[in-house]
Short mmCIF file of C-alpha atoms in Angstrom, two decimals:
data_model
loop_
_atom_site.label_atom_id
_atom_site.label_comp_id
_atom_site.label_asym_id
_atom_site.label_seq_id
_atom_site.Cartn_x
_atom_site.Cartn_y
_atom_site.Cartn_z
CA MET C 283 -49.70 36.03 -24.91
CA THR C 284 -46.75 36.53 -27.77
CA GLN C 285 -43.87 34.60 -28.33
CA GLN C 286 -42.13 38.06 -26.34
CA ASP C 287 -44.29 36.66 -23.69
CA ILE C 288 -43.47 33.71 -23.21
CA LEU C 289 -40.03 34.48 -23.98
CA GLY C 290 -39.93 36.36 -20.78
CA GLN C 291 -41.49 33.98 -18.17
CA ILE C 292 -39.47 31.00 -19.23
CA THR C 293 -36.41 33.87 -18.70
CA GLN C 294 -38.02 34.84 -15.30
CA GLN C 295 -38.34 31.41 -14.02
CA LYS C 296 -35.08 30.47 -14.73
CA MET C 297 -36.08 27.20 -15.37
CA LEU C 298 -38.19 24.61 -17.33
CA PRO C 299 -39.56 21.68 -16.11
CA LEU C 300 -39.84 18.57 -18.51
CA TYR C 301 -41.63 15.44 -18.51
CA PHE C 302 -43.73 12.75 -19.84
CA HIS C 303 -45.77 9.78 -17.91
CA LYS C 304 -48.07 7.59 -20.07
CA ASP C 305 -50.47 7.57 -17.24
CA THR C 306 -53.18 10.68 -17.46
CA GLU C 307 -53.80 11.36 -13.80
CA VAL C 308 -50.52 10.60 -13.05
CA SER C 309 -49.20 12.99 -15.69
CA ILE C 310 -52.07 15.90 -14.13
CA ASN C 311 -50.83 15.67 -10.54
CA VAL C 312 -47.13 16.16 -11.41
CA LEU C 313 -48.11 19.23 -13.19
CA LYS C 314 -50.63 20.58 -9.93
CA ALA C 315 -46.95 19.93 -8.33
CA LEU C 316 -44.79 22.08 -10.01
CA TYR C 317 -47.58 24.43 -10.36
CA ALA C 318 -48.13 24.58 -6.57
CA ALA C 319 -44.15 25.36 -5.94
CA GLY C 320 -44.43 28.53 -8.50
CA ILE C 321 -44.09 27.20 -12.08
CA LYS C 322 -45.42 28.71 -14.66
CA ALA C 323 -44.26 27.48 -18.33
CA VAL C 324 -44.10 23.41 -18.68
CA GLU C 325 -42.83 21.41 -21.05
CA TYR C 326 -44.00 17.85 -21.31
CA THR C 327 -42.55 16.03 -24.04
CA ASN C 328 -43.97 13.81 -26.73
CA ARG C 329 -42.31 10.80 -25.95
CA GLY C 330 -45.19 8.14 -26.41
CA ALA C 331 -48.18 6.78 -27.21
CA GLU C 332 -50.35 8.87 -24.95
CA ALA C 333 -48.78 12.48 -25.55
CA VAL C 334 -51.61 13.69 -27.53
CA GLU C 335 -54.30 12.63 -25.31
CA ASN C 336 -52.32 13.44 -21.92
CA PHE C 337 -52.02 17.04 -23.30
CA LYS C 338 -55.07 17.77 -24.16
CA ALA C 339 -55.81 16.84 -20.40
CA LEU C 340 -53.32 18.55 -19.47
CA ARG C 341 -54.79 21.80 -21.27
CA LYS C 342 -58.31 20.94 -20.05
CA VAL C 343 -56.74 21.34 -16.25
CA VAL C 344 -54.37 24.60 -17.16
CA ASN C 345 -57.61 25.84 -18.41
CA GLU C 346 -60.10 25.64 -15.37
CA SER C 347 -57.47 25.42 -12.50
CA MET C 348 -54.43 26.95 -13.51
CA PRO C 349 -54.35 30.70 -14.16
CA GLY C 350 -51.11 32.35 -15.71
CA MET C 351 -49.48 28.57 -16.58
CA LEU C 352 -47.78 28.16 -19.63
CA LEU C 353 -48.18 24.74 -21.09
CA GLY C 354 -45.32 23.88 -23.80
CA ILE C 355 -44.75 20.47 -25.61
CA GLY C 356 -41.27 19.08 -26.04
CA THR C 357 -39.82 16.05 -28.65
CA VAL C 358 -41.46 17.95 -31.98
CA LYS C 359 -39.44 16.18 -35.05
CA THR C 360 -42.12 16.47 -37.22
CA VAL C 361 -44.99 18.82 -38.53
CA ALA C 362 -47.66 16.59 -38.12
CA ASP C 363 -46.93 16.61 -34.74
CA ALA C 364 -46.24 20.11 -34.79
CA GLU C 365 -49.66 20.47 -35.94
CA THR C 366 -51.60 18.09 -33.93
CA PHE C 367 -49.87 20.15 -30.50
CA ILE C 368 -50.89 23.14 -32.11
CA ASN C 369 -54.42 22.67 -32.33
CA ALA C 370 -54.17 20.65 -29.04
CA GLY C 371 -53.00 24.64 -27.51
CA ALA C 372 -49.79 24.18 -27.23
CA ASP C 373 -47.96 27.71 -25.81
CA PHE C 374 -44.82 26.74 -26.92
CA ILE C 375 -42.68 23.85 -28.56
CA ILE C 376 -39.81 22.40 -28.17
CA SER C 377 -38.03 20.35 -30.36
CA PRO C 378 -34.70 18.04 -30.23
CA VAL C 379 -33.37 19.16 -33.76
CA VAL C 380 -33.25 22.09 -36.32
CA TYR C 381 -35.92 21.43 -38.54
CA PRO C 382 -36.43 23.86 -41.05
CA PRO C 383 -40.83 22.67 -41.74
CA VAL C 384 -41.35 22.77 -38.24
CA ALA C 385 -39.96 26.09 -37.66
CA LYS C 386 -41.77 27.46 -40.14
CA VAL C 387 -44.92 25.65 -39.04
CA VAL C 388 -44.94 26.82 -35.86
CA GLN C 389 -44.01 30.36 -36.11
CA ASP C 390 -46.83 30.76 -38.81
CA ALA C 391 -49.23 29.98 -35.97
CA GLY C 392 -47.82 32.44 -33.79
CA LEU C 393 -45.79 30.36 -31.11
CA LEU C 394 -42.75 30.01 -30.27
CA TRP C 395 -40.25 27.27 -31.12
CA ILE C 396 -37.24 26.43 -29.17
CA PRO C 397 -35.21 24.14 -30.59
CA GLY C 398 -32.21 21.43 -29.34
CA CYS C 399 -28.53 22.63 -30.94
CA LEU C 400 -25.58 21.00 -29.82
CA THR C 401 -22.54 22.19 -32.71
CA PRO C 402 -21.98 26.11 -33.16
CA THR C 403 -23.66 25.28 -37.01
CA GLU C 404 -27.10 24.32 -35.63
CA VAL C 405 -27.50 27.12 -32.99
CA PHE C 406 -26.69 29.18 -36.33
CA THR C 407 -29.08 27.44 -38.18
CA ALA C 408 -32.50 27.94 -35.74
CA GLU C 409 -30.83 31.80 -35.42
CA MET C 410 -31.73 31.80 -39.63
CA ASN C 411 -35.16 29.60 -39.11
CA GLY C 412 -36.39 32.87 -36.75
CA ALA C 413 -34.81 30.57 -33.33
CA LYS C 414 -34.57 33.47 -30.40
CA MET C 415 -33.40 30.51 -27.75
CA VAL C 416 -31.91 27.40 -28.50
CA LYS C 417 -32.00 24.09 -25.78
CA ILE C 418 -28.32 22.98 -25.70
CA PHE C 419 -28.47 19.02 -25.68
CA PRO C 420 -27.72 17.52 -24.17
CA GLY C 421 -25.94 19.50 -21.68
CA SER C 422 -24.25 16.81 -20.66
CA VAL C 423 -22.04 16.23 -23.41
CA VAL C 424 -20.33 19.28 -23.34
CA GLY C 425 -21.09 21.10 -19.48
CA PRO C 426 -21.75 24.82 -18.38
CA SER C 427 -17.92 26.08 -19.57
CA TYR C 428 -18.73 25.60 -23.33
CA ILE C 429 -22.08 27.78 -23.14
CA SER C 430 -19.91 30.68 -22.46
CA ALA C 431 -17.25 29.04 -25.51
CA ILE C 432 -19.57 29.99 -27.71
CA LYS C 433 -21.82 32.45 -26.52
CA GLU C 434 -19.96 35.44 -27.96
CA LEU C 435 -20.93 34.10 -31.54
CA PHE C 436 -24.45 34.64 -30.92
CA PRO C 437 -24.59 37.57 -29.15
CA GLY C 438 -28.40 37.67 -30.05
CA MET C 439 -29.63 34.30 -28.67
CA LEU C 440 -30.92 33.18 -25.46
CA PHE C 441 -29.34 29.69 -24.06
CA MET C 442 -30.93 26.87 -21.76
CA PRO C 443 -29.49 23.56 -21.55
CA THR C 444 -31.40 20.67 -21.16
CA GLY C 445 -30.17 17.05 -19.62
CA GLY C 446 -27.45 16.95 -16.99
CA VAL C 447 -28.32 19.90 -15.35
CA ASP C 448 -28.20 18.76 -11.66
CA THR C 449 -30.85 20.17 -8.81
CA THR C 450 -27.22 21.37 -6.64
CA ALA C 451 -26.89 25.61 -6.05
CA GLU C 452 -23.50 24.78 -7.05
CA ASN C 453 -24.18 23.20 -10.69
CA ILE C 454 -27.33 25.46 -11.36
CA LYS C 455 -24.65 28.20 -10.70
CA GLU C 456 -21.56 27.00 -13.54
CA TRP C 457 -24.79 27.08 -16.07
CA PHE C 458 -25.92 30.62 -15.39
CA SER C 459 -21.98 31.97 -14.86
CA ASN C 460 -21.19 31.36 -18.01
CA GLY C 461 -24.45 32.46 -19.88
CA VAL C 462 -27.63 30.50 -20.13
CA VAL C 463 -30.51 32.37 -18.59
CA ALA C 464 -32.93 29.20 -18.60
CA VAL C 465 -32.34 25.68 -17.70
CA GLY C 466 -34.16 22.04 -18.53
CA MET C 467 -35.06 19.90 -15.77
CA GLY C 468 -36.15 16.89 -16.29
CA SER C 469 -35.20 13.17 -14.37
CA LYS C 470 -33.45 15.17 -12.39
CA LEU C 471 -36.05 16.73 -10.58
CA ILE C 472 -39.27 14.76 -11.78
CA SER C 473 -37.48 11.36 -10.62
CA LYS C 474 -38.49 8.03 -11.49
CA SER C 475 -39.44 7.26 -7.97
CA VAL C 476 -41.27 10.89 -7.81
CA LEU C 477 -43.08 9.17 -11.07
CA GLN C 478 -43.61 5.84 -9.55
CA ASN C 479 -44.22 6.44 -5.77
CA LYS C 480 -46.67 9.42 -6.69
CA GLU C 481 -44.28 11.55 -4.15
CA TYR C 482 -46.14 14.66 -5.46
CA ASP C 483 -45.74 16.65 -2.09
CA LYS C 484 -42.28 15.64 -2.13
CA LEU C 485 -41.27 17.41 -5.83
CA THR C 486 -43.21 20.53 -4.84
CA THR C 487 -40.83 21.06 -2.49
CA GLN C 488 -38.25 20.31 -4.13
CA THR C 489 -38.87 22.32 -7.15
CA LYS C 490 -39.54 25.48 -4.44
CA GLN C 491 -36.08 24.04 -3.53
CA VAL C 492 -34.44 24.48 -6.77
CA LEU C 493 -36.56 28.09 -7.42
CA GLU C 494 -35.34 29.62 -4.34
CA ILE C 495 -31.61 28.80 -5.65
CA LEU C 496 -32.40 30.29 -8.99
CA ASN C 497 -33.64 33.52 -7.20
CA ASN C 498 -30.75 33.97 -5.85
CA ILE C 499 -29.05 34.08 -8.99
CA GLN C 500 -27.60 37.28 -10.45
#
């Protein structure tokens, strides 16, 4: 898929679940629960020593039994990490920061790069380095109204807040009414309780509920 195809899938889904767990089996079962709910794009985060091997295991599962699923990797801050996960089969790369050398490696590989930004200067730097979408992080610091305050400065940019996005219809609708095209959902969706107690059916049900809210947003 092209970068534009992947952007299209994320914006059509209107959300991007993200998570990490050190246990491979738990990581796989969370992905299966999300897929069962209808999710077709997921960000696994590079937040532990086990991330690379877990990602490879997830890639294998996706290739074997999850047609249409896009598997991205997040929290990529260095060129070395970017190269590692590109070689492991990442469909897209998400960074918590704007680091041009990572942007170049990812884009040279033909993949989508989504950097994390907070200030207008960071959004501009991301744009100048080829970003088509930015992750506003942490979203809880600025709130939904921040998007509408800066969006007109960057008419070609797509905004996706992460951190502070709740699963309630009220919160989700507020973000979209202020101009985002998707929301990143981590612990508010894939909670510690879900991970610790292996509540995979509950995760599928909650994810379906969030997707229904998103599908009703005009």
